[in-house]
mmCIF file with all atom_site columns, C-alpha atoms in Angstrom:
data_model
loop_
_atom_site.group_PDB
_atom_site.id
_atom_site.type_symbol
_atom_site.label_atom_id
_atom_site.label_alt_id
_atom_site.label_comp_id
_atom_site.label_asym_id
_atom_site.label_entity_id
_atom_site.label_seq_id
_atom_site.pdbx_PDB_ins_code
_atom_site.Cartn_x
_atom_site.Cartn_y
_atom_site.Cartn_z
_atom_site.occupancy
_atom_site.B_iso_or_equiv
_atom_site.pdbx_formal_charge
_atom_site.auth_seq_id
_atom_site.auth_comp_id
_atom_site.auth_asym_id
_atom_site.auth_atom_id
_atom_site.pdbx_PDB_model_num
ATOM 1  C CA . UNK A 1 1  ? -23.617 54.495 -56.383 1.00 66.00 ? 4  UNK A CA 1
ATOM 2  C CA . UNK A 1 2  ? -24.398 52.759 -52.869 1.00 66.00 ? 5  UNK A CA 1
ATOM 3  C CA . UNK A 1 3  ? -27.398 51.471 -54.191 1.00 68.00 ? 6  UNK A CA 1
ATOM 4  C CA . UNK A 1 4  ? -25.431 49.690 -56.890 1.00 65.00 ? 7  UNK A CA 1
ATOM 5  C CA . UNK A 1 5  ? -22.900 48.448 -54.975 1.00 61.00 ? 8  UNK A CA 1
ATOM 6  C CA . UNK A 1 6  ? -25.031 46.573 -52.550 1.00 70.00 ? 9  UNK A CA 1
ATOM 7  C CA . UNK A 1 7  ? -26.491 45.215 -55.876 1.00 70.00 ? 10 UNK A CA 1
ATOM 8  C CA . UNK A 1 8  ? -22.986 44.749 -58.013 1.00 77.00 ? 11 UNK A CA 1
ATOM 9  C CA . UNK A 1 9  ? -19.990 44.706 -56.046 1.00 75.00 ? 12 UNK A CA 1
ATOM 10 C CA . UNK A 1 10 ? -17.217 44.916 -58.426 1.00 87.00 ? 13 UNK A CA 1
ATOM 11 C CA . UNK A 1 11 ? -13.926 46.658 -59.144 1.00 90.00 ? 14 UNK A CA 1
ATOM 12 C CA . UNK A 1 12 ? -15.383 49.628 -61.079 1.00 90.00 ? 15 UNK A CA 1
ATOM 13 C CA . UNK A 1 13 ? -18.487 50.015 -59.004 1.00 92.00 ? 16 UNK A CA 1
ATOM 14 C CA . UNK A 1 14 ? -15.681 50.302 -56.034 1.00 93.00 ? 17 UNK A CA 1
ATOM 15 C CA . UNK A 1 15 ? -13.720 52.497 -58.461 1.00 92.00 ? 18 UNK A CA 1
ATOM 16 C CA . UNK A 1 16 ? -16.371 54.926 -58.952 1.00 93.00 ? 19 UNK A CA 1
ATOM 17 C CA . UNK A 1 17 ? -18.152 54.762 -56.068 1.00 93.00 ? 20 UNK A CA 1
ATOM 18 C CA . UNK A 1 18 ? -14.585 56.141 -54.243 1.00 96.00 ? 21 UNK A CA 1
ATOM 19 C CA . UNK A 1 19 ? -14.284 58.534 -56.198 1.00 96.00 ? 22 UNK A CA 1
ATOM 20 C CA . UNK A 1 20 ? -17.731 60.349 -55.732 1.00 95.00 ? 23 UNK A CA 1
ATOM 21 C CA . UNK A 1 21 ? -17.082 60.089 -52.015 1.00 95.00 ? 24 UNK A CA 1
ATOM 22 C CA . UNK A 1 22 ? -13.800 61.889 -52.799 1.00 97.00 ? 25 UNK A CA 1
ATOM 23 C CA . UNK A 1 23 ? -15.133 64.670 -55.224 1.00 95.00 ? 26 UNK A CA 1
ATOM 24 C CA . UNK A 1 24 ? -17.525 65.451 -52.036 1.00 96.00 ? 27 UNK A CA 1
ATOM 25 C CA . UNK A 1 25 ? -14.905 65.480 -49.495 1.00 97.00 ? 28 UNK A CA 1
ATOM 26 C CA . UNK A 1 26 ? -15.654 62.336 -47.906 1.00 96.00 ? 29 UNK A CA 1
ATOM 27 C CA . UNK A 1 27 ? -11.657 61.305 -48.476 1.00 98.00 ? 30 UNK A CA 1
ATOM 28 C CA . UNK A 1 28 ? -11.457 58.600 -45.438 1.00 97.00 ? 31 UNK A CA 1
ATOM 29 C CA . UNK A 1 29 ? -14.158 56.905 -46.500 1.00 96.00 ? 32 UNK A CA 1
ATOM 30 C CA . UNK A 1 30 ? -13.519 56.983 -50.339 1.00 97.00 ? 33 UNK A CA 1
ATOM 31 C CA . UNK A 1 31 ? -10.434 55.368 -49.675 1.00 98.00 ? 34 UNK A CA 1
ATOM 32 C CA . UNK A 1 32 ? -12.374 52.043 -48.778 1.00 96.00 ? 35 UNK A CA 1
ATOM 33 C CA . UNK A 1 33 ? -13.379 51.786 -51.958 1.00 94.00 ? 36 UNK A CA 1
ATOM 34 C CA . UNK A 1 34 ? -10.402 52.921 -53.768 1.00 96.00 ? 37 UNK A CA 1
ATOM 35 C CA . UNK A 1 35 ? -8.162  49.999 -51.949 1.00 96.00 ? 38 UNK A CA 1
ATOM 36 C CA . UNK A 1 36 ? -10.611 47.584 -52.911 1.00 94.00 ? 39 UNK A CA 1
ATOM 37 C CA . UNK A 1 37 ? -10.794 48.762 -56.391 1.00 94.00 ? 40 UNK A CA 1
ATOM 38 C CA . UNK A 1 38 ? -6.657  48.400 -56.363 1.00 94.00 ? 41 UNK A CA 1
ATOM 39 C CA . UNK A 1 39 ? -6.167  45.691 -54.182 1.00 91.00 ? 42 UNK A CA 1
ATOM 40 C CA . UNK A 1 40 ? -7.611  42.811 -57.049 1.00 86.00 ? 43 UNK A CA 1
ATOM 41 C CA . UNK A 1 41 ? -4.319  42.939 -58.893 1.00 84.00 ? 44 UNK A CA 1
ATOM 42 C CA . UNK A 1 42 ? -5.855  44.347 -61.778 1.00 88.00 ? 45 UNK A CA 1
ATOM 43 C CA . UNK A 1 43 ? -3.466  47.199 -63.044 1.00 90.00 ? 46 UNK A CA 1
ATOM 44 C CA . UNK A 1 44 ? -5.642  49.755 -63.451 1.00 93.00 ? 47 UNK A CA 1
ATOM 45 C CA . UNK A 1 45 ? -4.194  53.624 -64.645 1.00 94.00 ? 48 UNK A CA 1
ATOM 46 C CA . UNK A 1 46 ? -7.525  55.566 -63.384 1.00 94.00 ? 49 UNK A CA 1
ATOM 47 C CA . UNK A 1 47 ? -8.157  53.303 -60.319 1.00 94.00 ? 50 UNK A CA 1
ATOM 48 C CA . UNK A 1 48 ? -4.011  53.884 -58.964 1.00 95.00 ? 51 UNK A CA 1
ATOM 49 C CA . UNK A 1 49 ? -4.452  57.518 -59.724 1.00 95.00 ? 52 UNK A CA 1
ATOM 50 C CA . UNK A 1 50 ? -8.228  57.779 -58.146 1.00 96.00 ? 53 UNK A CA 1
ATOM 51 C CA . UNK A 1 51 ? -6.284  55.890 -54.933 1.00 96.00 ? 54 UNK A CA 1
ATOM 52 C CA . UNK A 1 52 ? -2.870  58.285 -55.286 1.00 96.00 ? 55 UNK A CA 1
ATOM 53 C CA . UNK A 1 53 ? -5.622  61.836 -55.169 1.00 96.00 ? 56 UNK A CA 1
ATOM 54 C CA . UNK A 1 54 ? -7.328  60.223 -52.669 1.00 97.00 ? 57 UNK A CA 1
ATOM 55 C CA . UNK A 1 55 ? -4.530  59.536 -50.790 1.00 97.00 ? 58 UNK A CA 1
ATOM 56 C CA . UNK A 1 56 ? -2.653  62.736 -51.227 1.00 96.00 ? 59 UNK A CA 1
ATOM 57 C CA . UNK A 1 57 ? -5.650  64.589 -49.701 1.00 97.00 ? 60 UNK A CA 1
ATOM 58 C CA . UNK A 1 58 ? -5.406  62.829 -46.483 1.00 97.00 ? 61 UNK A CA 1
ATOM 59 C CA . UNK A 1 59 ? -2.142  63.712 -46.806 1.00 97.00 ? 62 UNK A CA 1
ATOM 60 C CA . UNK A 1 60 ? -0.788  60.331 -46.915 1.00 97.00 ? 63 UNK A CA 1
ATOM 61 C CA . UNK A 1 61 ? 2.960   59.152 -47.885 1.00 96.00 ? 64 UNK A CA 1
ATOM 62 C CA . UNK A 1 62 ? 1.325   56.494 -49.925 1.00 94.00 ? 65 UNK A CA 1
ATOM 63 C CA . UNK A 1 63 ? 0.044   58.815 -52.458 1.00 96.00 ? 66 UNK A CA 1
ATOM 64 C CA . UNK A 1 64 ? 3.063   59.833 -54.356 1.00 95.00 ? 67 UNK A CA 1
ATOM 65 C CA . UNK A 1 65 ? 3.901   56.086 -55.293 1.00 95.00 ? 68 UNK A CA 1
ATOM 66 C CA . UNK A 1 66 ? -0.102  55.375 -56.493 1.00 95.00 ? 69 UNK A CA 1
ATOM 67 C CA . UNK A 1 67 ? 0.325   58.469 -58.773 1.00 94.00 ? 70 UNK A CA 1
ATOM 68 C CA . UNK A 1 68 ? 3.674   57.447 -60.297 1.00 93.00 ? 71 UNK A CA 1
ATOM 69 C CA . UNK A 1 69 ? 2.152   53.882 -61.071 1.00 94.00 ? 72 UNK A CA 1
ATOM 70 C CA . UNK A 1 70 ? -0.550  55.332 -62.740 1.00 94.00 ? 73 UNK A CA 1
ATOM 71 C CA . UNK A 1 71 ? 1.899   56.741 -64.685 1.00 91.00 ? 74 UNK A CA 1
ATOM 72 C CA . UNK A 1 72 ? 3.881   53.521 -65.223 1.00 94.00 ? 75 UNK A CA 1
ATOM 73 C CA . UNK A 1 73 ? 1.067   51.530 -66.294 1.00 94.00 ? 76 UNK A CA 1
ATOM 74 C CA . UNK A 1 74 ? -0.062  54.043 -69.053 1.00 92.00 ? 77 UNK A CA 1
ATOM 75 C CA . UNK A 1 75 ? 2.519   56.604 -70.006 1.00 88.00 ? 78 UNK A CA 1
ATOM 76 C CA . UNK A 1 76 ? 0.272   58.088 -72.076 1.00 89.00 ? 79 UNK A CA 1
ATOM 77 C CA . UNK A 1 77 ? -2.795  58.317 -68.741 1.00 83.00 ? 80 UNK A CA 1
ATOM 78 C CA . UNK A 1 78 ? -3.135  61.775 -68.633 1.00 82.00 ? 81 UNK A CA 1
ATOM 79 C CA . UNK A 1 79 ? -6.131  62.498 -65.454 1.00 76.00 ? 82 UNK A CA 1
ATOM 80 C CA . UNK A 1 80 ? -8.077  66.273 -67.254 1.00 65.00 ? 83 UNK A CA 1
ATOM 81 C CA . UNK A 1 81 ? -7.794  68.809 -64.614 1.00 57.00 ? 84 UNK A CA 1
ATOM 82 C CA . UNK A 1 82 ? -11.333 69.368 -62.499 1.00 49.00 ? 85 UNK A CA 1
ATOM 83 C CA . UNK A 1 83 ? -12.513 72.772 -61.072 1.00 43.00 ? 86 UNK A CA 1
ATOM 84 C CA . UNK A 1 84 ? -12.412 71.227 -57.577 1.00 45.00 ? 87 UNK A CA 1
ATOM 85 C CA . UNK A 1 85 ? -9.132  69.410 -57.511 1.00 48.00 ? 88 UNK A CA 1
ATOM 86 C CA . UNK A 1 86 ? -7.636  73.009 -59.478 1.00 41.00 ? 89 UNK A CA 1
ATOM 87 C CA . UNK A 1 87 ? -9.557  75.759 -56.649 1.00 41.00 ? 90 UNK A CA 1
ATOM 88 C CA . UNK A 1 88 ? -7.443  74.221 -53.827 1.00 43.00 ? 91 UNK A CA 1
#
């Protein structure tokens, strides 16, 4: 995902590149790339709740309100449970 973010730096690229920092427990950095991913003004579902997990594991305040607005913007958004996030 670095490699294609020097190449294509876009919303989703941010998006997803965040979130495989996160899944490997590089939180601090991942959230870099999770603000920029929310920070466009695109109302995203996945990116708020990629930036609310993100968040809550650094323990931040921040986190609860990026969750609920995932939920806002698609009641139906429902994120599947992973073995990582669940063995915690």
């Amino acid at each position: 995902m670095r490699r294609e973010w020097k190449h294509t730096r876009n919303v989703i690229v941010a998006d997803t590149l965040g979130w495989a920092l996160h899944r490997v427990g590089r939180d601090a950095e991942a959230l870099t790339y999770a603000r920029r991913a929310t920070d466009t003004g695109w109302r995203n579902a996945l990116f708020r709740y990629h930036r609310g997990a993100i968040e809550q594991k650094l323990g931040m305040a921040e986190a609860a309100g990026h969750l609920r607005e995932a939920a806002a913007i698609n009641p139906y958004f429902s994120p599947p449970a992973s073995r990582a996030e669940t063995s915690d």
